[in-house]
Short mmCIF file of C-alpha atoms in Angstrom, two decimals:
data_model
loop_
_atom_site.label_atom_id
_atom_site.label_comp_id
_atom_site.label_asym_id
_atom_site.label_seq_id
_atom_site.Cartn_x
_atom_site.Cartn_y
_atom_site.Cartn_z
CA MET I 18 15.69 12.69 23.70
CA GLU I 19 12.29 13.02 22.01
CA VAL I 20 10.20 10.14 20.71
CA TYR I 21 7.64 10.29 17.91
CA LEU I 22 5.24 7.78 16.39
CA VAL I 23 5.95 7.71 12.65
CA GLY I 24 4.95 6.30 9.31
CA GLY I 25 2.19 3.79 8.76
CA ALA I 26 0.74 3.99 12.25
CA VAL I 27 0.08 7.72 11.90
CA ARG I 28 -1.28 7.26 8.38
CA ASP I 29 -3.67 4.44 9.29
CA GLU I 30 -4.87 6.21 12.41
CA LEU I 31 -5.79 9.28 10.35
CA LEU I 32 -7.55 7.02 7.82
CA GLY I 33 -9.52 5.36 10.60
CA LEU I 34 -7.93 1.99 9.87
CA PRO I 35 -6.68 -0.51 12.47
CA VAL I 36 -3.08 0.16 13.54
CA ARG I 37 -1.34 -3.21 13.56
CA GLU I 38 2.25 -2.08 14.02
CA ARG I 39 3.83 0.96 15.63
CA ASP I 40 7.22 2.36 14.67
CA TRP I 41 8.97 5.14 16.57
CA VAL I 42 11.73 7.59 15.72
CA VAL I 43 14.06 8.93 18.42
CA VAL I 44 15.49 12.43 18.06
CA GLY I 45 18.45 13.73 20.05
CA SER I 46 19.84 10.39 21.16
CA SER I 47 22.67 8.01 20.29
CA THR I 48 23.36 4.30 20.11
CA GLU I 49 25.17 4.43 23.44
CA GLU I 50 22.27 6.10 25.21
CA MET I 51 19.73 3.67 23.74
CA LEU I 52 21.76 0.70 24.97
CA ILE I 53 22.13 2.24 28.43
CA ARG I 54 18.35 2.63 28.58
CA GLY I 55 17.93 -1.11 27.91
CA TYR I 56 17.01 -1.07 24.24
CA ARG I 57 18.34 -3.96 22.14
CA GLN I 58 20.01 -3.08 18.84
CA VAL I 59 18.82 -5.17 15.89
CA GLY I 60 20.30 -3.45 12.84
CA LYS I 61 23.93 -3.18 11.84
CA ASN I 62 23.35 -0.90 8.85
CA PHE I 63 20.51 1.06 10.44
CA PRO I 64 20.36 2.21 14.08
CA VAL I 65 17.19 0.31 15.00
CA PHE I 66 16.39 -0.88 18.52
CA LEU I 67 13.72 -2.91 20.27
CA HIS I 68 11.97 -1.48 23.32
CA PRO I 69 12.87 -3.53 26.44
CA ASP I 70 9.20 -3.95 27.43
CA THR I 71 6.98 -3.66 24.33
CA GLY I 72 9.38 -5.04 21.70
CA GLU I 73 8.37 -2.23 19.33
CA GLU I 74 10.96 -0.75 16.97
CA TYR I 75 12.65 2.53 17.82
CA ALA I 76 15.00 4.01 15.24
CA LEU I 77 17.37 6.92 15.67
CA ALA I 78 16.53 9.84 13.40
CA ARG I 79 18.77 9.51 10.37
CA THR I 80 19.62 10.79 6.93
CA GLU I 81 20.71 8.74 3.94
CA ARG I 82 23.04 9.58 1.06
CA LYS I 83 23.20 7.62 -2.17
CA LYS I 84 26.66 6.23 -2.85
CA GLY I 85 26.06 3.25 -5.14
CA ARG I 86 23.51 1.34 -7.19
CA GLY I 87 20.67 -0.75 -5.82
CA TYR I 88 18.75 -0.99 -2.58
CA TYR I 89 21.83 -1.20 -0.35
CA GLY I 90 23.81 1.61 -1.97
CA PHE I 91 23.26 4.11 0.85
CA GLU I 92 25.39 5.79 3.47
CA VAL I 93 23.43 6.27 6.70
CA HIS I 94 24.05 9.09 9.12
CA ALA I 95 22.45 8.97 12.59
CA SER I 96 23.42 11.33 15.36
CA PRO I 97 21.76 13.53 18.02
CA ASP I 98 21.85 16.51 15.64
CA VAL I 99 19.58 14.89 13.02
CA SER I 100 16.16 16.52 13.29
CA LEU I 101 12.72 14.98 12.90
CA GLN I 102 12.25 17.01 9.71
CA ASP I 103 15.52 15.58 8.33
CA ASP I 104 14.29 12.06 9.05
CA LEU I 105 10.85 12.59 7.48
CA LEU I 106 12.40 14.09 4.36
CA ARG I 107 14.10 10.78 3.46
CA ARG I 108 10.81 8.82 3.46
CA ASP I 109 9.05 7.63 0.33
CA LEU I 110 5.47 8.96 0.22
CA THR I 111 3.94 11.98 1.90
CA ILE I 112 1.31 9.82 3.61
CA ASN I 113 4.17 7.88 5.22
CA ALA I 114 6.14 11.01 6.17
CA MET I 115 4.06 12.15 9.13
CA ALA I 116 4.86 11.90 12.82
CA LYS I 117 2.89 12.20 16.03
CA SER I 118 4.30 13.55 19.29
CA ARG I 119 3.61 12.17 22.75
CA SER I 120 1.14 15.03 23.25
CA GLY I 121 -0.83 14.04 20.13
CA GLU I 122 0.40 16.75 17.77
CA VAL I 123 0.70 15.58 14.15
CA ILE I 124 3.84 16.82 12.40
CA ASP I 125 3.19 16.93 8.66
CA PRO I 126 5.84 18.93 6.78
CA HIS I 127 5.07 17.47 3.32
CA GLY I 128 1.29 17.61 3.00
CA GLY I 129 0.51 14.02 3.95
CA ARG I 130 -2.90 14.82 5.43
CA GLN I 131 -3.89 16.72 2.32
CA ASP I 132 -2.86 13.76 0.17
CA LEU I 133 -4.85 11.42 2.41
CA LYS I 134 -7.95 13.53 1.76
CA ALA I 135 -7.19 13.63 -1.97
CA ARG I 136 -6.54 9.86 -1.96
CA ARG I 137 -3.18 10.49 -3.59
CA LEU I 138 0.13 8.59 -3.42
CA ARG I 139 2.80 11.25 -3.90
CA HIS I 140 6.56 11.17 -3.36
CA VAL I 141 8.18 13.36 -0.72
CA SER I 142 11.19 14.68 -2.64
CA ALA I 143 13.46 14.06 -5.62
CA ALA I 144 15.53 11.78 -3.38
CA PHE I 145 12.73 9.26 -3.90
CA THR I 146 14.50 8.09 -7.06
CA GLU I 147 17.57 6.95 -5.15
CA ASP I 148 15.91 3.74 -3.93
CA PRO I 149 14.67 1.40 -6.72
CA LEU I 150 12.76 -0.74 -4.22
CA ARG I 151 10.29 2.15 -3.96
CA ILE I 152 8.92 1.20 -7.39
CA LEU I 153 7.58 -1.99 -5.84
CA ARG I 154 6.54 -0.26 -2.63
CA VAL I 155 4.42 2.33 -4.42
CA ALA I 156 2.77 -0.40 -6.50
CA ARG I 157 2.03 -2.27 -3.26
CA PHE I 158 0.53 0.79 -1.62
CA ALA I 159 -1.61 1.32 -4.72
CA ALA I 160 -2.92 -2.24 -4.25
CA ARG I 161 -3.38 -1.88 -0.51
CA PHE I 162 -5.36 1.36 -0.71
CA ALA I 163 -7.20 0.75 -3.98
CA ARG I 164 -10.45 0.15 -2.13
CA GLN I 165 -10.09 3.52 -0.43
CA GLY I 166 -9.83 5.16 -3.86
CA PHE I 167 -6.11 5.99 -3.82
CA SER I 168 -4.17 6.49 -7.04
CA ILE I 169 -0.58 7.41 -7.85
CA ALA I 170 0.09 11.10 -8.48
CA GLU I 171 1.04 11.93 -12.05
CA GLU I 172 4.36 13.48 -11.06
CA THR I 173 5.22 10.36 -9.05
CA MET I 174 4.35 8.12 -12.01
CA GLN I 175 6.76 10.16 -14.12
CA LEU I 176 9.53 9.57 -11.59
CA LEU I 177 8.73 5.85 -11.48
CA HIS I 178 8.92 5.58 -15.27
CA GLY I 179 12.32 7.23 -15.21
CA MET I 180 13.57 4.89 -12.50
CA VAL I 181 12.50 1.84 -14.50
CA ARG I 182 14.17 3.17 -17.65
CA ASN I 183 17.35 3.72 -15.62
CA GLY I 184 17.47 -0.04 -15.00
CA GLU I 185 18.29 0.03 -11.27
CA LEU I 186 15.31 -2.18 -10.51
CA LYS I 187 17.44 -5.06 -11.77
CA ASP I 188 19.81 -4.43 -8.85
CA VAL I 189 17.12 -5.08 -6.21
CA ALA I 190 17.72 -8.42 -4.51
CA LYS I 191 15.20 -11.07 -5.55
CA GLU I 192 14.41 -11.75 -1.89
CA ARG I 193 13.24 -8.14 -1.60
CA VAL I 194 11.18 -8.48 -4.79
CA TRP I 195 9.38 -11.52 -3.41
CA ASP I 196 8.89 -9.89 -0.03
CA GLU I 197 7.11 -6.94 -1.64
CA THR I 198 5.18 -9.28 -3.96
CA GLN I 199 3.93 -11.38 -1.06
CA ARG I 200 2.79 -8.32 0.83
CA ALA I 201 1.01 -7.02 -2.26
CA LEU I 202 -0.64 -10.40 -2.84
CA ALA I 203 -2.03 -10.25 0.70
CA THR I 204 -3.94 -7.01 -0.02
CA HIS I 205 -7.59 -6.72 -1.05
CA SER I 206 -6.67 -5.71 -4.61
CA PRO I 207 -3.47 -7.57 -5.55
CA GLY I 208 -4.13 -7.19 -9.27
CA VAL I 209 -3.48 -3.46 -8.95
CA PHE I 210 0.12 -4.20 -7.95
CA PHE I 211 0.81 -6.13 -11.15
CA SER I 212 -1.13 -3.64 -13.29
CA VAL I 213 1.06 -0.80 -11.99
CA LEU I 214 4.24 -2.79 -12.66
CA HIS I 215 3.06 -3.54 -16.19
CA CYS I 216 2.21 0.11 -16.80
CA LEU I 217 5.77 0.96 -15.78
CA ASN I 218 7.29 -1.86 -17.86
CA ALA I 219 8.76 -3.09 -14.58
CA ALA I 220 7.37 -6.64 -14.36
CA GLU I 221 9.75 -7.83 -17.05
CA GLN I 222 12.73 -6.63 -14.98
CA VAL I 223 11.84 -8.29 -11.69
CA TYR I 224 10.15 -11.59 -12.60
CA ASP I 225 12.63 -13.79 -14.44
CA GLY I 226 11.13 -16.19 -16.95
CA ILE I 227 7.66 -14.71 -17.42
CA GLY I 228 8.41 -11.21 -18.71
CA ASP I 229 7.65 -11.83 -22.39
CA THR I 230 4.38 -13.60 -21.63
CA PHE I 231 3.25 -10.92 -19.17
CA SER I 232 3.67 -8.27 -21.84
CA GLY I 233 1.03 -9.98 -24.00
CA GLU I 234 -2.37 -8.34 -23.47
CA SER I 235 -4.66 -11.37 -23.74
CA ALA I 236 -2.51 -13.48 -21.40
CA ARG I 237 -2.18 -10.65 -18.89
CA VAL I 238 -5.92 -9.90 -18.90
CA LEU I 239 -6.73 -13.55 -18.17
CA ALA I 240 -4.04 -13.71 -15.48
CA LEU I 241 -5.33 -10.62 -13.68
CA ALA I 242 -8.92 -11.86 -13.95
CA ALA I 243 -7.88 -15.19 -12.40
CA LEU I 244 -6.11 -13.36 -9.58
CA ASP I 245 -9.17 -11.19 -8.91
CA SER I 246 -11.43 -14.25 -8.96
CA ILE I 247 -9.42 -16.38 -6.56
CA SER I 248 -8.59 -13.63 -4.05
CA PRO I 249 -11.95 -13.78 -2.21
CA GLN I 250 -11.56 -17.58 -1.98
CA ALA I 251 -7.93 -17.85 -0.87
CA ASP I 252 -5.88 -15.68 1.49
CA GLU I 253 -2.56 -17.42 0.86
CA PRO I 254 -0.27 -15.20 -1.26
CA CYS I 255 1.27 -18.14 -3.09
CA VAL I 256 -2.12 -19.59 -4.08
CA ARG I 257 -3.06 -16.19 -5.49
CA PHE I 258 0.27 -15.94 -7.31
CA ALA I 259 -0.17 -19.42 -8.78
CA ALA I 260 -3.59 -18.41 -10.12
CA LEU I 261 -1.97 -15.41 -11.79
CA ILE I 262 0.72 -17.61 -13.34
CA GLY I 263 -1.77 -20.28 -14.41
CA GLY I 264 -3.92 -17.68 -16.13
CA LEU I 265 -0.88 -16.18 -17.78
CA TYR I 266 0.01 -19.53 -19.35
CA PHE I 267 -3.44 -20.90 -20.12
CA HIS I 268 -2.92 -20.25 -23.84
CA HIS I 269 0.87 -20.67 -23.70
CA HIS I 270 1.17 -24.11 -22.07
CA GLU I 271 3.89 -25.19 -24.50
CA THR I 272 6.34 -22.80 -22.78
CA ALA I 273 4.81 -22.81 -19.30
CA CYS I 274 7.00 -25.41 -17.60
CA GLN I 275 10.29 -23.89 -18.74
CA ASP I 276 9.32 -20.29 -17.97
CA VAL I 277 7.78 -21.07 -14.58
CA SER I 278 10.76 -23.22 -13.60
CA ILE I 279 12.98 -20.16 -14.14
CA LEU I 280 10.61 -18.04 -12.06
CA ALA I 281 10.46 -20.65 -9.29
CA ARG I 282 14.25 -20.59 -8.92
CA GLN I 283 14.20 -16.99 -7.74
CA PRO I 284 15.45 -16.59 -4.15
CA GLY I 285 12.92 -15.85 -1.47
CA LEU I 286 10.18 -18.29 -2.47
CA SER I 287 9.42 -21.13 -0.08
CA ASN I 288 9.79 -24.70 -1.34
CA SER I 289 6.04 -25.24 -1.09
CA CYS I 290 5.42 -22.16 -3.20
CA ARG I 291 7.94 -23.28 -5.82
CA GLU I 292 6.18 -26.64 -6.08
CA LEU I 293 2.74 -25.05 -6.34
CA LEU I 294 3.87 -22.78 -9.18
CA LYS I 295 5.51 -25.64 -11.10
CA LEU I 296 2.56 -28.00 -10.61
CA THR I 297 0.18 -25.29 -11.78
CA ALA I 298 2.16 -24.98 -15.00
CA LYS I 299 2.52 -28.73 -15.48
CA LEU I 300 -0.90 -30.05 -14.55
CA GLN I 301 -3.55 -27.47 -15.31
CA HIS I 302 -4.34 -28.67 -18.83
CA ALA I 303 -4.28 -32.33 -17.79
CA CYS I 304 -6.90 -31.46 -15.17
CA HIS I 305 -8.93 -29.39 -17.62
CA ASP I 306 -8.96 -32.37 -20.02
CA VAL I 307 -9.39 -35.05 -17.35
CA PHE I 308 -12.56 -36.52 -18.94
CA GLU I 309 -10.48 -37.54 -21.96
CA LEU I 310 -8.06 -39.66 -19.89
CA ASP I 311 -8.16 -43.44 -19.63
CA ALA I 312 -7.64 -45.22 -16.30
CA GLN I 313 -3.84 -45.25 -16.65
CA GLY I 314 -3.66 -41.57 -17.47
CA LEU I 315 -6.07 -40.66 -14.69
CA LEU I 316 -4.08 -42.65 -12.14
CA GLY I 317 -0.86 -40.98 -13.24
CA LEU I 318 -2.46 -37.57 -12.84
CA LEU I 319 -3.76 -38.45 -9.37
CA HIS I 320 -0.28 -39.59 -8.34
CA ARG I 321 1.15 -36.23 -9.38
CA LEU I 322 -1.61 -34.30 -7.61
CA ASP I 323 -0.85 -36.38 -4.48
CA GLY I 324 -4.14 -35.63 -2.77
CA LYS I 325 -3.65 -38.14 0.05
CA ARG I 326 -0.34 -36.83 1.35
CA LYS I 327 -0.91 -33.16 0.51
CA PRO I 328 -4.67 -32.58 0.63
CA GLU I 329 -4.41 -28.79 1.10
CA ARG I 330 -2.21 -28.41 -1.96
CA PHE I 331 -4.54 -30.71 -3.92
CA THR I 332 -7.53 -28.55 -3.01
CA SER I 333 -5.62 -25.35 -3.82
CA LEU I 334 -4.60 -26.62 -7.25
CA LEU I 335 -8.16 -27.53 -8.17
CA LYS I 336 -9.38 -24.18 -6.90
CA ILE I 337 -6.77 -22.45 -9.08
CA PHE I 338 -7.65 -24.51 -12.14
CA SER I 339 -11.34 -23.90 -11.58
CA VAL I 340 -11.16 -20.10 -11.62
CA ILE I 341 -8.88 -20.07 -14.67
CA TYR I 342 -10.99 -22.50 -16.68
CA LYS I 343 -14.29 -20.79 -15.92
CA ILE I 344 -12.93 -17.42 -17.00
CA ALA I 345 -11.10 -18.68 -20.09
CA LYS I 346 -14.00 -20.85 -21.28
CA ASP I 347 -16.81 -18.63 -19.99
CA LYS I 348 -18.22 -21.48 -17.90
CA LYS I 349 -20.19 -21.38 -14.67
CA ASP I 350 -18.94 -24.71 -13.33
CA TYR I 351 -15.77 -26.78 -13.22
CA PRO I 352 -16.97 -30.40 -12.88
CA GLN I 353 -13.40 -31.63 -13.29
CA ALA I 354 -12.67 -30.72 -9.67
CA GLU I 355 -15.47 -32.88 -8.25
CA TRP I 356 -14.50 -35.73 -10.58
CA LEU I 357 -10.86 -35.65 -9.45
CA HIS I 358 -11.86 -35.42 -5.78
CA ARG I 359 -14.12 -38.44 -6.23
CA ALA I 360 -11.48 -40.43 -8.09
CA SER I 361 -8.89 -39.60 -5.44
CA ARG I 362 -11.16 -40.76 -2.63
CA ARG I 363 -12.02 -43.95 -4.49
CA ILE I 364 -8.44 -45.12 -5.00
CA GLU I 365 -7.40 -44.20 -1.45
CA ASP I 366 -10.24 -46.15 0.16
CA ILE I 367 -8.80 -49.48 -0.92
CA ASP I 368 -8.04 -51.70 2.09
CA VAL I 369 -4.85 -53.71 1.56
CA ARG I 370 -5.07 -55.63 4.85
CA PRO I 371 -6.88 -58.67 3.37
CA TRP I 372 -3.95 -59.21 0.98
CA THR I 373 -1.27 -59.56 3.61
CA GLY I 374 -2.01 -63.23 4.06
CA ASP I 375 -1.37 -64.34 0.48
CA VAL I 376 0.96 -61.62 -0.83
CA THR I 377 4.49 -61.21 0.50
CA GLY I 378 6.71 -58.18 0.15
CA LYS I 379 5.96 -54.50 -0.30
CA GLN I 380 6.56 -54.64 -4.04
CA GLU I 381 3.91 -57.30 -4.57
CA ILE I 382 1.42 -55.39 -2.45
CA ALA I 383 2.19 -52.23 -4.43
CA LYS I 384 1.58 -54.05 -7.72
CA ARG I 385 -1.74 -55.44 -6.57
CA LEU I 386 -2.74 -52.01 -5.23
CA GLU I 387 -1.89 -50.43 -8.59
CA LEU I 388 -4.01 -53.00 -10.44
CA ALA I 389 -6.89 -52.53 -8.02
CA ARG I 390 -6.76 -48.78 -8.47
CA LEU I 391 -6.72 -49.08 -12.24
CA GLN I 392 -9.72 -51.39 -12.11
CA LEU I 393 -11.67 -48.97 -9.90
CA LEU I 394 -10.88 -46.02 -12.12
CA ASP I 395 -11.75 -48.03 -15.24
CA GLU I 396 -15.10 -48.88 -13.70
CA MET I 397 -15.62 -45.26 -12.74
CA ILE I 398 -14.93 -44.12 -16.31
CA SER I 399 -17.05 -46.89 -17.87
CA GLU I 400 -20.01 -45.94 -15.69
CA LYS I 401 -20.22 -42.82 -17.84
CA ASN I 402 -21.43 -41.08 -14.75
CA LEU I 403 -19.46 -37.98 -15.53
CA PRO I 404 -20.35 -34.83 -13.61
#
């Protein structure tokens, strides 16, 4: 039984980057031996185990053979006779197909170190095309390592184009699509991920509802600019994604709600993310045009923004609208955000306790509160003290 550090940990160590997660491959062992040694098996389809002390993942060396369409169409073979070289051959990119022995020797049968120096993302073998999820993975790695100057090798791009034309990307489960998207959105250069997908004509296959709009150049350019602009301000993947979607539909707001509702129904998104995407589509132009609203319209908008109960979402929405508007209109400021924050604070500061003596019932209190809020907002608008 021999154990090797593999994949991303070896790659990042050679790049001088922090190693956040360590994965190990075990050669010359079996499921029975791993269980006897105290490892806990976690995968039914893949022979993956957790170390009894560290909790790190240890996988038996394995080979894979394509037997059907999609991400799960593989037959896995793991036994003591599978070599380290066999295991590394099935991996996606050369920079991920390196191993390190206990003694510190780096095993690099496919030129991973050379590709690290050349800042090149290159596939290991022709078997790369058997897994359509790798289209998204390569795009994610391009985003993750964009700051280090990495680009996708020409021969790998050719393979990716062929995989997209083959249509198997449609067979990837939507949960897997969103998982890769979230991870790409968390990188320093998330726009690269979507640019690669567009270059491959892949975005239309994986993001239901928005494909036609994303193929339009002006909408896509604004969307990517909004994503780049908000990324330094917000770490949350869904906030970044909502900025992309809002930019995409800035000039297409007549179809935004329907298209984004289709997108938001895709499996894998959290409920809070679904709501953020739909509210971005529904409310961005109302917020952009807030100075044109009367008291009734402004109150209705504030109710939908729901700043009191969901202040973080309220702030995120205004941050999203701000970056989109400033780019689309070539403006330096977005005074609408301060105006809406001020209006929200004003209507929430009303104290209803003095009314409890002469007003009975929650409905009556609610009516008086509504009238009081309308009066405050009307006064605010009539002051003409717009930002």
